[in-house]
PDB file of C-alpha atoms in Angstrom:
ATOM      1  CA  MET A 142       3.610   7.589  14.368  1.00 35.00           C
ATOM      2  CA  GLY A 143       6.435   5.101  14.865  1.00 37.00           C
ATOM      3  CA  LYS A 144       5.803   1.383  15.157  1.00 37.00           C
ATOM      4  CA  SER A 145       7.149   1.363  18.715  1.00 46.00           C
ATOM      5  CA  PHE A 146       3.992   3.149  19.908  1.00 48.00           C
ATOM      6  CA  THR A 147       1.476   0.815  18.273  1.00 47.00           C
ATOM      7  CA  GLY A 148      -1.171  -0.358  20.704  1.00 50.00           C
ATOM      8  CA  MET A 149      -0.346   2.135  23.458  1.00 58.00           C
ATOM      9  CA  ALA A 150      -3.087   4.170  25.156  1.00 69.00           C
ATOM     10  CA  ARG A 151      -3.431   7.642  23.687  1.00 86.00           C
ATOM     11  CA  GLN A 152      -3.068   9.342  27.078  1.00 92.00           C
ATOM     12  CA  LEU A 153       0.168  10.136  28.860  1.00 94.00           C
ATOM     13  CA  ILE A 154       1.000  11.179  32.408  1.00 96.00           C
ATOM     14  CA  GLY A 155       3.948  13.550  32.668  1.00 96.00           C
ATOM     15  CA  TYR A 156       6.602  13.530  35.369  1.00 95.00           C
ATOM     16  CA  VAL A 157       9.241  16.235  35.839  1.00 95.00           C
ATOM     17  CA  ARG A 158      11.846  16.389  38.572  1.00 91.00           C
ATOM     18  CA  VAL A 159      14.606  18.662  39.784  1.00 88.00           C
ATOM     19  CA  SER A 160      16.945  18.326  42.714  1.00 79.00           C
ATOM     20  CA  THR A 161      16.924  21.218  45.165  1.00 71.00           C
ATOM     21  CA  ALA A 162      20.716  20.851  45.202  1.00 64.00           C
ATOM     22  CA  GLN A 163      20.965  21.449  41.425  1.00 58.00           C
ATOM     23  CA  PRO A 164      17.703  23.087  40.330  1.00 52.00           C
ATOM     24  CA  ASP A 165      19.026  24.950  37.289  1.00 53.00           C
ATOM     25  CA  ARG A 166      21.132  22.434  35.385  1.00 55.00           C
ATOM     26  CA  PRO A 167      21.141  23.450  31.682  1.00 54.00           C
ATOM     27  CA  GLY A 168      18.336  21.784  29.775  1.00 55.00           C
ATOM     28  CA  LEU A 169      17.012  19.972  32.842  1.00 67.00           C
ATOM     29  CA  GLY A 170      15.003  22.714  34.561  1.00 85.00           C
ATOM     30  CA  LEU A 171      11.311  22.193  35.156  1.00 89.00           C
ATOM     31  CA  GLU A 172      10.187  24.365  32.258  1.00 91.00           C
ATOM     32  CA  ALA A 173      12.625  22.714  29.842  1.00 91.00           C
ATOM     33  CA  GLN A 174      11.337  19.295  30.881  1.00 92.00           C
ATOM     34  CA  ARG A 175       7.695  20.340  30.550  1.00 94.00           C
ATOM     35  CA  LYS A 176       8.396  21.780  27.091  1.00 93.00           C
ATOM     36  CA  ALA A 177      10.113  18.573  25.928  1.00 92.00           C
ATOM     37  CA  ILE A 178       7.226  16.457  27.200  1.00 94.00           C
ATOM     38  CA  LYS A 179       4.563  18.661  25.562  1.00 94.00           C
ATOM     39  CA  GLN A 180       6.417  18.679  22.245  1.00 93.00           C
ATOM     40  CA  PHE A 181       6.806  14.902  22.351  1.00 91.00           C
ATOM     41  CA  ALA A 182       3.115  14.341  23.104  1.00 92.00           C
ATOM     42  CA  ALA A 183       2.025  16.678  20.302  1.00 92.00           C
ATOM     43  CA  ALA A 184       4.412  15.158  17.778  1.00 90.00           C
ATOM     44  CA  LYS A 185       3.343  11.581  18.561  1.00 86.00           C
ATOM     45  CA  GLY A 186      -0.391  12.265  18.839  1.00 89.00           C
ATOM     46  CA  PHE A 187      -0.736  11.652  22.586  1.00 91.00           C
ATOM     47  CA  VAL A 188      -2.955  13.533  25.011  1.00 94.00           C
ATOM     48  CA  LEU A 189      -0.994  14.754  28.020  1.00 96.00           C
ATOM     49  CA  GLU A 190      -3.543  14.331  30.791  1.00 96.00           C
ATOM     50  CA  LYS A 191      -1.552  15.675  33.732  1.00 96.00           C
ATOM     51  CA  THR A 192       2.028  16.401  34.756  1.00 97.00           C
ATOM     52  CA  PHE A 193       3.379  15.768  38.247  1.00 97.00           C
ATOM     53  CA  THR A 194       6.244  17.924  39.505  1.00 95.00           C
ATOM     54  CA  GLU A 195       8.839  16.681  41.996  1.00 92.00           C
ATOM     55  CA  ARG A 196      11.354  18.764  43.915  1.00 87.00           C
ATOM     56  CA  GLU A 197      13.564  16.542  46.039  1.00 79.00           C
ATOM     57  CA  SER A 198      16.753  17.018  47.994  1.00 64.00           C
ATOM     58  CA  GLY A 199      18.672  14.225  46.300  1.00 55.00           C
ATOM     59  CA  LYS A 200      19.368  12.443  49.584  1.00 56.00           C
ATOM     60  CA  ARG A 201      18.146   8.871  49.211  1.00 59.00           C
ATOM     61  CA  SER A 202      16.076  10.074  46.263  1.00 58.00           C
ATOM     62  CA  ASP A 203      16.249   6.593  44.721  1.00 63.00           C
ATOM     63  CA  ALA A 204      13.449   5.393  46.958  1.00 70.00           C
ATOM     64  CA  ILE A 205       9.804   5.648  46.006  1.00 75.00           C
ATOM     65  CA  GLU A 206       8.830   6.929  49.456  1.00 78.00           C
ATOM     66  CA  ARG A 207      11.079   9.938  48.782  1.00 82.00           C
ATOM     67  CA  ARG A 208       9.231  10.573  45.505  1.00 88.00           C
ATOM     68  CA  PRO A 209       5.540  11.150  46.426  1.00 91.00           C
ATOM     69  CA  GLN A 210       4.806  12.850  43.092  1.00 93.00           C
ATOM     70  CA  LEU A 211       6.274   9.933  41.173  1.00 92.00           C
ATOM     71  CA  ALA A 212       4.100   7.585  43.211  1.00 91.00           C
ATOM     72  CA  LYS A 213       1.061   9.694  42.281  1.00 94.00           C
ATOM     73  CA  ALA A 214       2.081   9.670  38.616  1.00 94.00           C
ATOM     74  CA  LEU A 215       2.368   5.873  38.692  1.00 91.00           C
ATOM     75  CA  ASN A 216      -1.024   5.501  40.349  1.00 92.00           C
ATOM     76  CA  GLU A 217      -2.687   7.809  37.819  1.00 94.00           C
ATOM     77  CA  ALA A 218      -1.047   6.028  34.879  1.00 91.00           C
ATOM     78  CA  HIS A 219      -2.150   2.698  36.314  1.00 88.00           C
ATOM     79  CA  ARG A 220      -5.716   4.012  36.650  1.00 91.00           C
ATOM     80  CA  LEU A 221      -5.766   5.271  33.063  1.00 91.00           C
ATOM     81  CA  ARG A 222      -3.817   2.234  31.777  1.00 89.00           C
ATOM     82  CA  CYS A 223      -1.313   4.510  30.088  1.00 89.00           C
ATOM     83  CA  ALA A 224       2.378   5.379  30.200  1.00 88.00           C
ATOM     84  CA  VAL A 225       4.386   7.915  32.195  1.00 91.00           C
ATOM     85  CA  VAL A 226       6.509  10.265  30.097  1.00 91.00           C
ATOM     86  CA  VAL A 227       9.736  11.922  31.261  1.00 91.00           C
ATOM     87  CA  ALA A 228      11.975  14.326  29.385  1.00 89.00           C
ATOM     88  CA  ASP A 229      15.121  12.248  29.952  1.00 83.00           C
ATOM     89  CA  LEU A 230      15.980   8.946  31.608  1.00 77.00           C
ATOM     90  CA  ASP A 231      17.947  10.513  34.433  1.00 77.00           C
ATOM     91  CA  ARG A 232      14.797  12.380  35.534  1.00 83.00           C
ATOM     92  CA  LEU A 233      13.758   8.955  36.799  1.00 80.00           C
ATOM     93  CA  SER A 234      17.092   7.718  38.087  1.00 77.00           C
ATOM     94  CA  ARG A 235      20.555   6.492  37.150  1.00 69.00           C
ATOM     95  CA  ASP A 236      20.156   3.596  39.585  1.00 69.00           C
ATOM     96  CA  VAL A 237      19.463   0.247  37.894  1.00 63.00           C
ATOM     97  CA  ALA A 238      17.738  -1.282  40.919  1.00 64.00           C
ATOM     98  CA  PHE A 239      15.409   1.715  41.304  1.00 74.00           C
ATOM     99  CA  ILE A 240      14.440   1.679  37.620  1.00 72.00           C
ATOM    100  CA  SER A 241      13.905  -2.085  37.743  1.00 66.00           C
ATOM    101  CA  GLY A 242      11.666  -1.600  40.758  1.00 69.00           C
ATOM    102  CA  LEU A 243       9.605   0.937  38.811  1.00 74.00           C
ATOM    103  CA  MET A 244       9.289  -1.485  35.902  1.00 68.00           C
ATOM    104  CA  ALA A 245       7.980  -4.151  38.259  1.00 65.00           C
ATOM    105  CA  ARG A 246       4.909  -1.936  38.722  1.00 71.00           C
ATOM    106  CA  ARG A 247       3.970  -2.734  35.133  1.00 73.00           C
ATOM    107  CA  VAL A 248       3.587   0.915  34.112  1.00 80.00           C
ATOM    108  CA  PRO A 249       5.441   1.665  30.855  1.00 81.00           C
ATOM    109  CA  PHE A 250       7.719   4.681  30.698  1.00 82.00           C
ATOM    110  CA  VAL A 251       8.243   6.895  27.679  1.00 83.00           C
ATOM    111  CA  VAL A 252      11.404   8.969  27.403  1.00 83.00           C
ATOM    112  CA  ALA A 253      10.816  12.005  25.199  1.00 84.00           C
ATOM    113  CA  ALA A 254      14.462  12.032  24.122  1.00 76.00           C
ATOM    114  CA  ASP A 255      14.248   8.419  22.905  1.00 62.00           C
ATOM    115  CA  ALA A 256      12.290   6.762  20.094  1.00 47.00           C
ATOM    116  CA  ASP A 257      11.576   3.566  22.049  1.00 51.00           C
ATOM    117  CA  PRO A 258       8.695   3.877  24.542  1.00 45.00           C
ATOM    118  CA  PHE A 259      10.172   1.354  26.940  1.00 47.00           C
ATOM    119  CA  VAL A 260      13.824   2.447  26.594  1.00 48.00           C
ATOM    120  CA  LEU A 261      14.851  -0.910  27.962  1.00 44.00           C
ATOM    121  CA  HIS A 262      17.955  -0.899  25.826  1.00 46.00           C
ATOM    122  CA  GLN A 263      19.148   1.895  28.104  1.00 51.00           C
ATOM    123  CA  PHE A 264      18.142  -0.067  31.186  1.00 53.00           C
ATOM    124  CA  ALA A 265      19.927  -3.102  29.786  1.00 49.00           C
ATOM    125  CA  ALA A 266      23.054  -1.027  29.154  1.00 55.00           C
ATOM    126  CA  LEU A 267      23.006   0.165  32.762  1.00 56.00           C
ATOM    127  CA  ALA A 268      22.446  -3.359  34.028  1.00 54.00           C
ATOM    128  CA  GLN A 269      25.227  -4.684  31.818  1.00 56.00           C
ATOM    129  CA  LYS A 270      27.591  -2.056  33.230  1.00 58.00           C
ATOM    130  CA  GLU A 271      26.644  -3.108  36.755  1.00 58.00           C
ATOM    131  CA  ARG A 272      27.264  -6.783  35.930  1.00 60.00           C
ATOM    132  CA  SER A 273      30.653  -5.823  34.500  1.00 65.00           C
ATOM    133  CA  LYS A 274      31.523  -4.135  37.789  1.00 65.00           C
ATOM    134  CA  ILE A 275      30.502  -7.271  39.712  1.00 66.00           C
ATOM    135  CA  SER A 276      32.624  -9.445  37.427  1.00 68.00           C
ATOM    136  CA  THR A 277      35.639  -7.122  37.763  1.00 72.00           C
ATOM    137  CA  ARG A 278      35.368  -7.040  41.554  1.00 70.00           C
ATOM    138  CA  THR A 279      35.029 -10.835  41.698  1.00 71.00           C
ATOM    139  CA  LYS A 280      38.088 -11.408  39.507  1.00 74.00           C
ATOM    140  CA  ALA A 281      40.094  -8.922  41.574  1.00 76.00           C
ATOM    141  CA  ALA A 282      39.081 -10.676  44.797  1.00 73.00           C
ATOM    142  CA  LEU A 283      40.079 -14.086  43.395  1.00 72.00           C
ATOM    143  CA  ALA A 284      43.410 -12.729  42.132  1.00 76.00           C
ATOM    144  CA  ALA A 285      44.125 -11.165  45.522  1.00 76.00           C
ATOM    145  CA  ALA A 286      43.295 -14.443  47.254  1.00 72.00           C
ATOM    146  CA  LYS A 287      45.665 -16.361  44.991  1.00 73.00           C
ATOM    147  CA  ALA A 288      48.379 -13.755  45.551  1.00 76.00           C
ATOM    148  CA  ARG A 289      48.068 -14.392  49.287  1.00 75.00           C
ATOM    149  CA  GLY A 290      48.704 -18.073  48.631  1.00 72.00           C
ATOM    150  CA  VAL A 291      45.128 -19.258  49.019  1.00 64.00           C
ATOM    151  CA  LYS A 292      44.772 -22.671  47.372  1.00 62.00           C
ATOM    152  CA  LEU A 293      41.916 -23.501  45.013  1.00 53.00           C
ATOM    153  CA  GLY A 294      40.433 -25.939  47.485  1.00 57.00           C
ATOM    154  CA  ASN A 295      40.404 -23.382  50.280  1.00 55.00           C
ATOM    155  CA  PRO A 296      36.928 -22.866  51.803  1.00 60.00           C
ATOM    156  CA  LYS A 297      37.276 -19.096  51.528  1.00 57.00           C
ATOM    157  CA  LEU A 298      37.969 -19.336  47.807  1.00 56.00           C
ATOM    158  CA  LYS A 299      35.043 -21.714  47.363  1.00 64.00           C
ATOM    159  CA  GLN A 300      32.849 -19.231  49.181  1.00 66.00           C
ATOM    160  CA  ALA A 301      34.057 -16.445  46.887  1.00 61.00           C
ATOM    161  CA  ARG A 302      33.182 -18.553  43.866  1.00 64.00           C
ATOM    162  CA  ARG A 303      29.740 -19.308  45.272  1.00 71.00           C
ATOM    163  CA  LEU A 304      29.171 -15.601  45.834  1.00 67.00           C
ATOM    164  CA  ALA A 305      30.264 -14.889  42.271  1.00 62.00           C
ATOM    165  CA  VAL A 306      27.844 -17.484  40.880  1.00 66.00           C
ATOM    166  CA  THR A 307      25.051 -16.056  43.023  1.00 71.00           C
ATOM    167  CA  ALA A 308      25.803 -12.538  41.791  1.00 65.00           C
ATOM    168  CA  LEU A 309      25.778 -13.633  38.151  1.00 64.00           C
ATOM    169  CA  LYS A 310      22.509 -15.522  38.621  1.00 71.00           C
ATOM    170  CA  ALA A 311      20.952 -12.482  40.292  1.00 70.00           C
ATOM    171  CA  ALA A 312      22.103 -10.293  37.394  1.00 68.00           C
ATOM    172  CA  ALA A 313      20.597 -12.724  34.868  1.00 70.00           C
ATOM    173  CA  ASP A 314      17.319 -12.815  36.806  1.00 73.00           C
ATOM    174  CA  GLN A 315      17.248  -9.021  36.929  1.00 72.00           C
ATOM    175  CA  ASN A 316      17.840  -8.723  33.204  1.00 72.00           C
ATOM    176  CA  ALA A 317      15.008 -11.190  32.583  1.00 75.00           C
ATOM    177  CA  ALA A 318      12.707  -9.109  34.782  1.00 76.00           C
ATOM    178  CA  ASN A 319      13.745  -5.947  32.911  1.00 75.00           C
ATOM    179  CA  VAL A 320      13.041  -7.276  29.446  1.00 79.00           C
ATOM    180  CA  LEU A 321       9.871  -9.247  30.286  1.00 82.00           C
ATOM    181  CA  PRO A 322       7.482  -6.247  29.987  1.00 80.00           C
ATOM    182  CA  VAL A 323       8.735  -5.597  26.458  1.00 82.00           C
ATOM    183  CA  ILE A 324       8.334  -9.269  25.499  1.00 86.00           C
ATOM    184  CA  LYS A 325       4.771  -9.196  26.824  1.00 84.00           C
ATOM    185  CA  GLU A 326       4.021  -6.055  24.826  1.00 79.00           C
ATOM    186  CA  ILE A 327       5.537  -7.600  21.682  1.00 85.00           C
ATOM    187  CA  LYS A 328       3.371 -10.694  22.158  1.00 86.00           C
ATOM    188  CA  ARG A 329       0.317  -8.543  22.799  1.00 81.00           C
ATOM    189  CA  VAL A 330       0.659  -6.730  19.474  1.00 79.00           C
ATOM    190  CA  GLY A 331       0.941  -9.928  17.480  1.00 84.00           C
ATOM    191  CA  ALA A 332       4.299 -11.734  17.710  1.00 84.00           C
ATOM    192  CA  LYS A 333       3.693 -15.368  18.595  1.00 82.00           C
ATOM    193  CA  SER A 334       6.885 -17.331  17.983  1.00 91.00           C
ATOM    194  CA  LEU A 335      10.151 -17.035  19.890  1.00 92.00           C
ATOM    195  CA  GLY A 336      11.900 -16.068  16.680  1.00 92.00           C
ATOM    196  CA  ALA A 337       9.417 -13.273  15.973  1.00 90.00           C
ATOM    197  CA  ILE A 338       9.872 -11.937  19.500  1.00 90.00           C
ATOM    198  CA  ALA A 339      13.648 -12.025  19.096  1.00 89.00           C
ATOM    199  CA  ARG A 340      13.417 -10.062  15.835  1.00 89.00           C
ATOM    200  CA  ALA A 341      11.164  -7.472  17.492  1.00 83.00           C
ATOM    201  CA  LEU A 342      13.611  -7.042  20.375  1.00 83.00           C
ATOM    202  CA  ASN A 343      16.439  -6.508  17.894  1.00 79.00           C
ATOM    203  CA  ALA A 344      14.330  -3.993  15.948  1.00 77.00           C
ATOM    204  CA  ARG A 345      13.861  -1.993  19.160  1.00 72.00           C
ATOM    205  CA  GLY A 346      17.614  -1.889  19.722  1.00 69.00           C
ATOM    206  CA  ILE A 347      17.472  -3.908  22.948  1.00 75.00           C
ATOM    207  CA  PRO A 348      20.653  -5.975  23.428  1.00 74.00           C
ATOM    208  CA  THR A 349      21.037  -9.283  25.208  1.00 78.00           C
ATOM    209  CA  PRO A 350      22.941  -9.261  28.541  1.00 70.00           C
ATOM    210  CA  ARG A 351      26.133  -9.867  26.528  1.00 70.00           C
ATOM    211  CA  GLY A 352      25.378  -6.963  24.205  1.00 69.00           C
ATOM    212  CA  ALA A 353      24.543  -9.222  21.254  1.00 77.00           C
ATOM    213  CA  GLU A 354      21.420  -9.755  19.150  1.00 83.00           C
ATOM    214  CA  TRP A 355      18.491 -11.828  20.358  1.00 87.00           C
ATOM    215  CA  HIS A 356      17.692 -15.305  19.065  1.00 90.00           C
ATOM    216  CA  ALA A 357      14.830 -17.657  19.883  1.00 91.00           C
ATOM    217  CA  ALA A 358      16.912 -19.538  22.469  1.00 90.00           C
ATOM    218  CA  GLY A 359      17.668 -16.324  24.363  1.00 88.00           C
ATOM    219  CA  VAL A 360      13.977 -15.408  24.514  1.00 89.00           C
ATOM    220  CA  ARG A 361      13.204 -18.926  25.739  1.00 90.00           C
ATOM    221  CA  ASN A 362      15.802 -18.564  28.500  1.00 86.00           C
ATOM    222  CA  VAL A 363      14.278 -15.264  29.655  1.00 85.00           C
ATOM    223  CA  LEU A 364      10.797 -16.747  29.787  1.00 87.00           C
ATOM    224  CA  ALA A 365      12.123 -19.729  31.730  1.00 85.00           C
ATOM    225  CA  ARG A 366      13.554 -17.421  34.427  1.00 75.00           C
ATOM    226  CA  VAL A 367      10.342 -15.573  35.220  1.00 65.00           C
TER     227      VAL A 367
END
């Protein structure tokens, strides 16, 4: 069994989902997902206690109230103090905010297609992409304002800068919230120093918000934000 799974409960709760709009996408049908989850559990020595099946329309599906079976899976995993396993990350969502909201429930997620039980490096990549979009939009807005002859001291430009700073701070806070569960798990299994935590994050393939490796100072900054 890989080191990433050390200390995890031996049970798993499965969750499979298809959209009624695209129920038969290759490799993502219900049976294919169930098979991937069962094979993962058997290979890693987990006991698959129960699997919840969701069929949703896709309209506003990135809302927990539209996913009653996911809510049940989370509640059962919380009761058993174990993780929820999905066949692939997009069976949860491609929406960063939705995934971050799920992580706030403090239930770990295992992706059968990935070796890392928390797959936060994927979440971080999504979040980093979203931050890049924010930065690009902000720069474009500032360039457009300058092209219209707006001076640097103009209140509208100052407001745009304030909004940009707020957006960047919110992105940093969100990244800290995303990576905190992994830091807590790393500490729980024995890492005590900031440097040891940084090395463990790097070993799991989880990048910093800038896509670089972790160092003690970066871990300290995350802990200071939460």
